[in-house]
């Protein structure tokens, strides 16, 4: 079997497994996964424009705006309008938003730990190495684009 056929055969099973892990990890969150990613992006950058958020998350400006609206409503981010250019809006994570991110990250690590502990140590190491290799390969593909 050629490499491409092997990948095509493995891909659905891997994505299904990753989806299950993601749903377990994010279980009980009051945020959607995309809202979490947006809040994390804002928090990691200290601040972002709406355009930067849409581009980084690969979503339409209208979708980014709706998600920011929701995060503003629940007090996790704030919008600051530039006094000199009112069209320029900068989005910041609030203290509550930063606390939510830290809490979620702790929960995510705990959930990953719980999942990994179900595997023998040798399998844990193989899984971590596979993730490292996948991240490296995907990173090199992105650099080629």
PDB file of N, CA and C in Angstrom, residues 14-104:
ATOM      1  N   UNK A  14      -8.000   8.778  12.893  1.00  0.00           N
ATOM      2  CA  UNK A  14      -7.248   9.728  13.717  1.00  0.00           C
ATOM      3  C   UNK A  14      -8.115  10.936  14.046  1.00  0.00           C
ATOM      4  N   UNK A  15      -8.793  11.474  13.047  1.00  0.00           N
ATOM      5  CA  UNK A  15      -9.626  12.657  13.277  1.00  0.00           C
ATOM      6  C   UNK A  15     -10.783  12.339  14.225  1.00  0.00           C
ATOM      7  N   UNK A  16     -11.346  11.147  14.104  1.00  0.00           N
ATOM      8  CA  UNK A  16     -12.419  10.747  15.018  1.00  0.00           C
ATOM      9  C   UNK A  16     -11.879  10.658  16.446  1.00  0.00           C
ATOM     10  N   UNK A  17     -10.726  10.037  16.598  1.00  0.00           N
ATOM     11  CA  UNK A  17     -10.112   9.932  17.927  1.00  0.00           C
ATOM     12  C   UNK A  17      -9.773  11.289  18.505  1.00  0.00           C
ATOM     13  N   UNK A  18      -9.227  12.184  17.677  1.00  0.00           N
ATOM     14  CA  UNK A  18      -8.884  13.529  18.145  1.00  0.00           C
ATOM     15  C   UNK A  18     -10.143  14.301  18.535  1.00  0.00           C
ATOM     16  N   UNK A  19     -11.199  14.120  17.773  1.00  0.00           N
ATOM     17  CA  UNK A  19     -12.466  14.782  18.090  1.00  0.00           C
ATOM     18  C   UNK A  19     -12.994  14.314  19.442  1.00  0.00           C
ATOM     19  N   UNK A  20     -12.891  13.016  19.708  1.00  0.00           N
ATOM     20  CA  UNK A  20     -13.325  12.483  21.006  1.00  0.00           C
ATOM     21  C   UNK A  20     -12.490  13.064  22.137  1.00  0.00           C
ATOM     22  N   UNK A  21     -11.171  13.129  21.927  1.00  0.00           N
ATOM     23  CA  UNK A  21     -10.292  13.692  22.958  1.00  0.00           C
ATOM     24  C   UNK A  21     -10.647  15.153  23.190  1.00  0.00           C
ATOM     25  N   UNK A  22     -10.846  15.903  22.097  1.00  0.00           N
ATOM     26  CA  UNK A  22     -11.169  17.322  22.231  1.00  0.00           C
ATOM     27  C   UNK A  22     -12.486  17.506  22.977  1.00  0.00           C
ATOM     28  N   UNK A  23     -13.478  16.675  22.679  1.00  0.00           N
ATOM     29  CA  UNK A  23     -14.766  16.837  23.359  1.00  0.00           C
ATOM     30  C   UNK A  23     -14.649  16.487  24.842  1.00  0.00           C
ATOM     31  N   UNK A  24     -13.828  15.503  25.175  1.00  0.00           N
ATOM     32  CA  UNK A  24     -13.606  15.166  26.587  1.00  0.00           C
ATOM     33  C   UNK A  24     -12.884  16.311  27.283  1.00  0.00           C
ATOM     34  N   UNK A  25     -11.858  16.842  26.622  1.00  0.00           N
ATOM     35  CA  UNK A  25     -11.049  17.906  27.206  1.00  0.00           C
ATOM     36  C   UNK A  25     -11.882  19.161  27.434  1.00  0.00           C
ATOM     37  N   UNK A  26     -12.776  19.478  26.508  1.00  0.00           N
ATOM     38  CA  UNK A  26     -13.547  20.716  26.600  1.00  0.00           C
ATOM     39  C   UNK A  26     -14.929  20.517  27.222  1.00  0.00           C
ATOM     40  N   UNK A  27     -15.174  19.319  27.728  1.00  0.00           N
ATOM     41  CA  UNK A  27     -16.450  19.023  28.375  1.00  0.00           C
ATOM     42  C   UNK A  27     -16.665  19.950  29.573  1.00  0.00           C
ATOM     43  N   UNK A  28     -17.841  20.492  29.684  1.00  0.00           N
ATOM     44  CA  UNK A  28     -18.165  21.338  30.823  1.00  0.00           C
ATOM     45  C   UNK A  28     -17.773  22.790  30.655  1.00  0.00           C
ATOM     46  N   UNK A  29     -17.152  23.134  29.526  1.00  0.00           N
ATOM     47  CA  UNK A  29     -16.801  24.534  29.287  1.00  0.00           C
ATOM     48  C   UNK A  29     -18.057  25.301  28.899  1.00  0.00           C
ATOM     49  N   UNK A  30     -18.132  26.544  29.331  1.00  0.00           N
ATOM     50  CA  UNK A  30     -19.240  27.393  28.925  1.00  0.00           C
ATOM     51  C   UNK A  30     -18.948  28.078  27.597  1.00  0.00           C
ATOM     52  N   UNK A  31     -17.801  27.780  27.022  1.00  0.00           N
ATOM     53  CA  UNK A  31     -17.401  28.357  25.746  1.00  0.00           C
ATOM     54  C   UNK A  31     -17.401  27.276  24.678  1.00  0.00           C
ATOM     55  N   UNK A  32     -17.691  27.681  23.445  1.00  0.00           N
ATOM     56  CA  UNK A  32     -17.485  26.750  22.341  1.00  0.00           C
ATOM     57  C   UNK A  32     -15.982  26.622  22.133  1.00  0.00           C
ATOM     58  N   UNK A  33     -15.590  25.618  21.404  1.00  0.00           N
ATOM     59  CA  UNK A  33     -14.166  25.432  21.130  1.00  0.00           C
ATOM     60  C   UNK A  33     -13.610  26.649  20.386  1.00  0.00           C
ATOM     61  N   UNK A  34     -14.381  27.178  19.417  1.00  0.00           N
ATOM     62  CA  UNK A  34     -13.911  28.339  18.657  1.00  0.00           C
ATOM     63  C   UNK A  34     -13.811  29.589  19.532  1.00  0.00           C
ATOM     64  N   UNK A  35     -14.725  29.757  20.465  1.00  0.00           N
ATOM     65  CA  UNK A  35     -14.633  30.890  21.395  1.00  0.00           C
ATOM     66  C   UNK A  35     -13.396  30.741  22.281  1.00  0.00           C
ATOM     67  N   UNK A  36     -13.134  29.518  22.711  1.00  0.00           N
ATOM     68  CA  UNK A  36     -11.930  29.253  23.505  1.00  0.00           C
ATOM     69  C   UNK A  36     -10.681  29.609  22.705  1.00  0.00           C
ATOM     70  N   UNK A  37     -10.619  29.159  21.430  1.00  0.00           N
ATOM     71  CA  UNK A  37      -9.460  29.468  20.589  1.00  0.00           C
ATOM     72  C   UNK A  37      -9.302  30.975  20.418  1.00  0.00           C
ATOM     73  N   UNK A  38     -10.427  31.677  20.249  1.00  0.00           N
ATOM     74  CA  UNK A  38     -10.360  33.128  20.083  1.00  0.00           C
ATOM     75  C   UNK A  38      -9.846  33.786  21.359  1.00  0.00           C
ATOM     76  N   UNK A  39     -10.386  33.405  22.490  1.00  0.00           N
ATOM     77  CA  UNK A  39      -9.951  33.983  23.760  1.00  0.00           C
ATOM     78  C   UNK A  39      -8.470  33.693  23.996  1.00  0.00           C
ATOM     79  N   UNK A  40      -8.037  32.498  23.678  1.00  0.00           N
ATOM     80  CA  UNK A  40      -6.631  32.130  23.827  1.00  0.00           C
ATOM     81  C   UNK A  40      -5.747  32.970  22.905  1.00  0.00           C
ATOM     82  N   UNK A  41      -6.194  33.180  21.675  1.00  0.00           N
ATOM     83  CA  UNK A  41      -5.442  33.998  20.714  1.00  0.00           C
ATOM     84  C   UNK A  41      -5.297  35.421  21.222  1.00  0.00           C
ATOM     85  N   UNK A  42      -6.388  35.993  21.723  1.00  0.00           N
ATOM     86  CA  UNK A  42      -6.358  37.361  22.259  1.00  0.00           C
ATOM     87  C   UNK A  42      -5.438  37.415  23.471  1.00  0.00           C
ATOM     88  N   UNK A  43      -5.577  36.458  24.359  1.00  0.00           N
ATOM     89  CA  UNK A  43      -4.779  36.418  25.584  1.00  0.00           C
ATOM     90  C   UNK A  43      -3.289  36.270  25.273  1.00  0.00           C
ATOM     91  N   UNK A  44      -2.958  35.399  24.335  1.00  0.00           N
ATOM     92  CA  UNK A  44      -1.557  35.177  23.961  1.00  0.00           C
ATOM     93  C   UNK A  44      -0.927  36.410  23.323  1.00  0.00           C
ATOM     94  N   UNK A  45      -1.748  37.197  22.613  1.00  0.00           N
ATOM     95  CA  UNK A  45      -1.237  38.376  21.895  1.00  0.00           C
ATOM     96  C   UNK A  45      -1.291  39.642  22.730  1.00  0.00           C
ATOM     97  N   UNK A  46      -1.884  39.576  23.892  1.00  0.00           N
ATOM     98  CA  UNK A  46      -2.168  40.747  24.736  1.00  0.00           C
ATOM     99  C   UNK A  46      -3.295  41.593  24.160  1.00  0.00           C
ATOM    100  N   UNK A  47      -3.329  41.773  22.840  1.00  0.00           N
ATOM    101  CA  UNK A  47      -4.423  42.493  22.186  1.00  0.00           C
ATOM    102  C   UNK A  47      -4.420  42.125  20.712  1.00  0.00           C
ATOM    103  N   UNK A  48      -5.568  42.311  20.051  1.00  0.00           N
ATOM    104  CA  UNK A  48      -5.700  41.996  18.627  1.00  0.00           C
ATOM    105  C   UNK A  48      -6.722  42.929  18.007  1.00  0.00           C
ATOM    106  N   UNK A  49      -6.583  43.130  16.714  1.00  0.00           N
ATOM    107  CA  UNK A  49      -7.661  43.771  15.969  1.00  0.00           C
ATOM    108  C   UNK A  49      -8.594  42.658  15.491  1.00  0.00           C
ATOM    109  N   UNK A  50      -9.794  43.025  15.099  1.00  0.00           N
ATOM    110  CA  UNK A  50     -10.752  42.047  14.597  1.00  0.00           C
ATOM    111  C   UNK A  50     -10.203  41.372  13.343  1.00  0.00           C
ATOM    112  N   UNK A  51      -9.564  42.154  12.502  1.00  0.00           N
ATOM    113  CA  UNK A  51      -8.978  41.625  11.273  1.00  0.00           C
ATOM    114  C   UNK A  51      -7.907  40.579  11.583  1.00  0.00           C
ATOM    115  N   UNK A  52      -7.043  40.866  12.555  1.00  0.00           N
ATOM    116  CA  UNK A  52      -6.004  39.905  12.952  1.00  0.00           C
ATOM    117  C   UNK A  52      -6.628  38.608  13.465  1.00  0.00           C
ATOM    118  N   UNK A  53      -7.671  38.746  14.276  1.00  0.00           N
ATOM    119  CA  UNK A  53      -8.342  37.561  14.824  1.00  0.00           C
ATOM    120  C   UNK A  53      -8.921  36.696  13.716  1.00  0.00           C
ATOM    121  N   UNK A  54      -9.646  37.334  12.801  1.00  0.00           N
ATOM    122  CA  UNK A  54     -10.269  36.589  11.704  1.00  0.00           C
ATOM    123  C   UNK A  54      -9.202  35.861  10.889  1.00  0.00           C
ATOM    124  N   UNK A  55      -8.118  36.547  10.588  1.00  0.00           N
ATOM    125  CA  UNK A  55      -7.041  35.958   9.791  1.00  0.00           C
ATOM    126  C   UNK A  55      -6.375  34.798  10.545  1.00  0.00           C
ATOM    127  N   UNK A  56      -6.037  35.010  11.811  1.00  0.00           N
ATOM    128  CA  UNK A  56      -5.354  33.960  12.584  1.00  0.00           C
ATOM    129  C   UNK A  56      -6.222  32.726  12.789  1.00  0.00           C
ATOM    130  N   UNK A  57      -7.524  32.942  12.938  1.00  0.00           N
ATOM    131  CA  UNK A  57      -8.427  31.815  13.183  1.00  0.00           C
ATOM    132  C   UNK A  57      -9.000  31.235  11.898  1.00  0.00           C
ATOM    133  N   UNK A  58      -8.734  31.903  10.769  1.00  0.00           N
ATOM    134  CA  UNK A  58      -9.224  31.410   9.484  1.00  0.00           C
ATOM    135  C   UNK A  58     -10.732  31.473   9.360  1.00  0.00           C
ATOM    136  N   UNK A  59     -11.329  32.555   9.875  1.00  0.00           N
ATOM    137  CA  UNK A  59     -12.784  32.712   9.813  1.00  0.00           C
ATOM    138  C   UNK A  59     -13.125  34.060   9.186  1.00  0.00           C
ATOM    139  N   UNK A  60     -14.376  34.220   8.783  1.00  0.00           N
ATOM    140  CA  UNK A  60     -14.837  35.474   8.191  1.00  0.00           C
ATOM    141  C   UNK A  60     -14.884  36.565   9.255  1.00  0.00           C
ATOM    142  N   UNK A  61     -14.723  37.809   8.811  1.00  0.00           N
ATOM    143  CA  UNK A  61     -14.784  38.945   9.738  1.00  0.00           C
ATOM    144  C   UNK A  61     -16.118  38.963  10.484  1.00  0.00           C
ATOM    145  N   UNK A  62     -17.205  38.649   9.786  1.00  0.00           N
ATOM    146  CA  UNK A  62     -18.522  38.670  10.432  1.00  0.00           C
ATOM    147  C   UNK A  62     -18.600  37.625  11.543  1.00  0.00           C
ATOM    148  N   UNK A  63     -18.026  36.452  11.303  1.00  0.00           N
ATOM    149  CA  UNK A  63     -18.009  35.408  12.335  1.00  0.00           C
ATOM    150  C   UNK A  63     -17.148  35.831  13.516  1.00  0.00           C
ATOM    151  N   UNK A  64     -16.003  36.432  13.212  1.00  0.00           N
ATOM    152  CA  UNK A  64     -15.117  36.910  14.280  1.00  0.00           C
ATOM    153  C   UNK A  64     -15.826  37.969  15.109  1.00  0.00           C
ATOM    154  N   UNK A  65     -16.536  38.868  14.444  1.00  0.00           N
ATOM    155  CA  UNK A  65     -17.251  39.935  15.141  1.00  0.00           C
ATOM    156  C   UNK A  65     -18.330  39.370  16.061  1.00  0.00           C
ATOM    157  N   UNK A  66     -19.073  38.378  15.575  1.00  0.00           N
ATOM    158  CA  UNK A  66     -20.118  37.747  16.390  1.00  0.00           C
ATOM    159  C   UNK A  66     -19.515  37.054  17.611  1.00  0.00           C
ATOM    160  N   UNK A  67     -18.385  36.369  17.411  1.00  0.00           N
ATOM    161  CA  UNK A  67     -17.752  35.681  18.540  1.00  0.00           C
ATOM    162  C   UNK A  67     -17.217  36.679  19.556  1.00  0.00           C
ATOM    163  N   UNK A  68     -16.642  37.781  19.076  1.00  0.00           N
ATOM    164  CA  UNK A  68     -16.160  38.817  19.996  1.00  0.00           C
ATOM    165  C   UNK A  68     -17.338  39.398  20.764  1.00  0.00           C
ATOM    166  N   UNK A  69     -18.462  39.647  20.073  1.00  0.00           N
ATOM    167  CA  UNK A  69     -19.661  40.165  20.750  1.00  0.00           C
ATOM    168  C   UNK A  69     -20.050  39.260  21.913  1.00  0.00           C
ATOM    169  N   UNK A  70     -20.050  37.960  21.666  1.00  0.00           N
ATOM    170  CA  UNK A  70     -20.428  36.997  22.705  1.00  0.00           C
ATOM    171  C   UNK A  70     -19.436  37.040  23.874  1.00  0.00           C
ATOM    172  N   UNK A  71     -18.144  37.115  23.555  1.00  0.00           N
ATOM    173  CA  UNK A  71     -17.126  37.166  24.609  1.00  0.00           C
ATOM    174  C   UNK A  71     -17.211  38.471  25.396  1.00  0.00           C
ATOM    175  N   UNK A  72     -17.583  39.569  24.731  1.00  0.00           N
ATOM    176  CA  UNK A  72     -17.790  40.847  25.428  1.00  0.00           C
ATOM    177  C   UNK A  72     -18.985  40.722  26.369  1.00  0.00           C
ATOM    178  N   UNK A  73     -20.083  40.116  25.874  1.00  0.00           N
ATOM    179  CA  UNK A  73     -21.307  39.965  26.677  1.00  0.00           C
ATOM    180  C   UNK A  73     -21.054  39.204  27.971  1.00  0.00           C
ATOM    181  N   UNK A  74     -20.184  38.214  27.912  1.00  0.00           N
ATOM    182  CA  UNK A  74     -19.941  37.417  29.121  1.00  0.00           C
ATOM    183  C   UNK A  74     -18.722  37.910  29.904  1.00  0.00           C
ATOM    184  N   UNK A  75     -18.191  39.053  29.486  1.00  0.00           N
ATOM    185  CA  UNK A  75     -17.154  39.728  30.262  1.00  0.00           C
ATOM    186  C   UNK A  75     -15.746  39.177  30.134  1.00  0.00           C
ATOM    187  N   UNK A  76     -15.480  38.428  29.057  1.00  0.00           N
ATOM    188  CA  UNK A  76     -14.154  37.827  28.907  1.00  0.00           C
ATOM    189  C   UNK A  76     -13.195  38.682  28.085  1.00  0.00           C
ATOM    190  N   UNK A  77     -13.746  39.544  27.233  1.00  0.00           N
ATOM    191  CA  UNK A  77     -12.915  40.469  26.456  1.00  0.00           C
ATOM    192  C   UNK A  77     -13.577  41.837  26.454  1.00  0.00           C
ATOM    193  N   UNK A  78     -12.790  42.828  26.084  1.00  0.00           N
ATOM    194  CA  UNK A  78     -13.308  44.185  25.954  1.00  0.00           C
ATOM    195  C   UNK A  78     -12.793  44.777  24.654  1.00  0.00           C
ATOM    196  N   UNK A  79     -13.596  45.661  24.078  1.00  0.00           N
ATOM    197  CA  UNK A  79     -13.199  46.378  22.868  1.00  0.00           C
ATOM    198  C   UNK A  79     -12.799  47.788  23.264  1.00  0.00           C
ATOM    199  N   UNK A  80     -11.689  48.267  22.700  1.00  0.00           N
ATOM    200  CA  UNK A  80     -11.256  49.645  22.934  1.00  0.00           C
ATOM    201  C   UNK A  80     -11.167  50.327  21.574  1.00  0.00           C
ATOM    202  N   UNK A  81     -11.918  51.417  21.436  1.00  0.00           N
ATOM    203  CA  UNK A  81     -11.942  52.165  20.175  1.00  0.00           C
ATOM    204  C   UNK A  81     -10.853  53.230  20.209  1.00  0.00           C
ATOM    205  N   UNK A  82     -10.054  53.271  19.150  1.00  0.00           N
ATOM    206  CA  UNK A  82      -8.975  54.251  19.026  1.00  0.00           C
ATOM    207  C   UNK A  82      -9.580  55.649  18.926  1.00  0.00           C
ATOM    208  N   UNK A  83      -9.107  56.557  19.764  1.00  0.00           N
ATOM    209  CA  UNK A  83      -9.629  57.933  19.784  1.00  0.00           C
ATOM    210  C   UNK A  83      -9.379  58.659  18.464  1.00  0.00           C
ATOM    211  N   UNK A  84      -8.239  58.398  17.832  1.00  0.00           N
ATOM    212  CA  UNK A  84      -7.884  59.102  16.605  1.00  0.00           C
ATOM    213  C   UNK A  84      -8.489  58.467  15.364  1.00  0.00           C
ATOM    214  N   UNK A  85      -8.706  57.171  15.395  1.00  0.00           N
ATOM    215  CA  UNK A  85      -9.290  56.465  14.257  1.00  0.00           C
ATOM    216  C   UNK A  85     -10.377  55.545  14.791  1.00  0.00           C
ATOM    217  N   UNK A  86     -11.599  56.021  14.800  1.00  0.00           N
ATOM    218  CA  UNK A  86     -12.707  55.297  15.430  1.00  0.00           C
ATOM    219  C   UNK A  86     -13.007  53.961  14.749  1.00  0.00           C
ATOM    220  N   UNK A  87     -12.484  53.775  13.545  1.00  0.00           N
ATOM    221  CA  UNK A  87     -12.683  52.486  12.872  1.00  0.00           C
ATOM    222  C   UNK A  87     -11.718  51.428  13.412  1.00  0.00           C
ATOM    223  N   UNK A  88     -10.675  51.881  14.076  1.00  0.00           N
ATOM    224  CA  UNK A  88      -9.680  50.962  14.639  1.00  0.00           C
ATOM    225  C   UNK A  88     -10.128  50.517  16.034  1.00  0.00           C
ATOM    226  N   UNK A  89     -10.423  49.235  16.159  1.00  0.00           N
ATOM    227  CA  UNK A  89     -10.875  48.667  17.429  1.00  0.00           C
ATOM    228  C   UNK A  89      -9.858  47.611  17.864  1.00  0.00           C
ATOM    229  N   UNK A  90      -9.412  47.706  19.095  1.00  0.00           N
ATOM    230  CA  UNK A  90      -8.478  46.725  19.647  1.00  0.00           C
ATOM    231  C   UNK A  90      -9.215  45.906  20.698  1.00  0.00           C
ATOM    232  N   UNK A  91      -8.989  44.612  20.672  1.00  0.00           N
ATOM    233  CA  UNK A  91      -9.678  43.699  21.580  1.00  0.00           C
ATOM    234  C   UNK A  91      -8.668  43.170  22.594  1.00  0.00           C
ATOM    235  N   UNK A  92      -9.036  43.253  23.865  1.00  0.00           N
ATOM    236  CA  UNK A  92      -8.188  42.806  24.972  1.00  0.00           C
ATOM    237  C   UNK A  92      -8.940  41.765  25.793  1.00  0.00           C
ATOM    238  N   UNK A  93      -8.208  40.822  26.362  1.00  0.00           N
ATOM    239  CA  UNK A  93      -8.805  39.905  27.340  1.00  0.00           C
ATOM    240  C   UNK A  93      -8.947  40.662  28.654  1.00  0.00           C
ATOM    241  N   UNK A  94     -10.077  40.479  29.316  1.00  0.00           N
ATOM    242  CA  UNK A  94     -10.268  41.065  30.641  1.00  0.00           C
ATOM    243  C   UNK A  94      -9.567  40.175  31.670  1.00  0.00           C
ATOM    244  N   UNK A  95      -9.494  40.648  32.896  1.00  0.00           N
ATOM    245  CA  UNK A  95      -8.917  39.820  33.963  1.00  0.00           C
ATOM    246  C   UNK A  95      -9.707  38.524  34.092  1.00  0.00           C
ATOM    247  N   UNK A  96     -11.032  38.631  33.985  1.00  0.00           N
ATOM    248  CA  UNK A  96     -11.878  37.433  34.045  1.00  0.00           C
ATOM    249  C   UNK A  96     -11.534  36.488  32.892  1.00  0.00           C
ATOM    250  N   UNK A  97     -11.307  37.042  31.700  1.00  0.00           N
ATOM    251  CA  UNK A  97     -10.943  36.227  30.540  1.00  0.00           C
ATOM    252  C   UNK A  97      -9.629  35.503  30.751  1.00  0.00           C
ATOM    253  N   UNK A  98      -8.656  36.204  31.311  1.00  0.00           N
ATOM    254  CA  UNK A  98      -7.349  35.595  31.589  1.00  0.00           C
ATOM    255  C   UNK A  98      -7.495  34.482  32.617  1.00  0.00           C
ATOM    256  N   UNK A  99      -8.311  34.718  33.646  1.00  0.00           N
ATOM    257  CA  UNK A  99      -8.535  33.693  34.671  1.00  0.00           C
ATOM    258  C   UNK A  99      -9.222  32.469  34.077  1.00  0.00           C
ATOM    259  N   UNK A 100     -10.181  32.694  33.175  1.00  0.00           N
ATOM    260  CA  UNK A 100     -10.873  31.574  32.525  1.00  0.00           C
ATOM    261  C   UNK A 100      -9.881  30.753  31.705  1.00  0.00           C
ATOM    262  N   UNK A 101      -9.017  31.438  30.954  1.00  0.00           N
ATOM    263  CA  UNK A 101      -8.007  30.731  30.153  1.00  0.00           C
ATOM    264  C   UNK A 101      -7.107  29.888  31.049  1.00  0.00           C
ATOM    265  N   UNK A 102      -6.619  30.472  32.139  1.00  0.00           N
ATOM    266  CA  UNK A 102      -5.733  29.731  33.048  1.00  0.00           C
ATOM    267  C   UNK A 102      -6.440  28.520  33.643  1.00  0.00           C
ATOM    268  N   UNK A 103      -7.696  28.702  34.028  1.00  0.00           N
ATOM    269  CA  UNK A 103      -8.475  27.594  34.594  1.00  0.00           C
ATOM    270  C   UNK A 103      -8.701  26.498  33.553  1.00  0.00           C
ATOM    271  N   UNK A 104      -9.052  26.909  32.335  1.00  0.00           N
ATOM    272  CA  UNK A 104      -9.280  25.927  31.277  1.00  0.00           C
ATOM    273  C   UNK A 104      -7.993  25.191  30.930  1.00  0.00           C
TER     274      UNK A 104
END
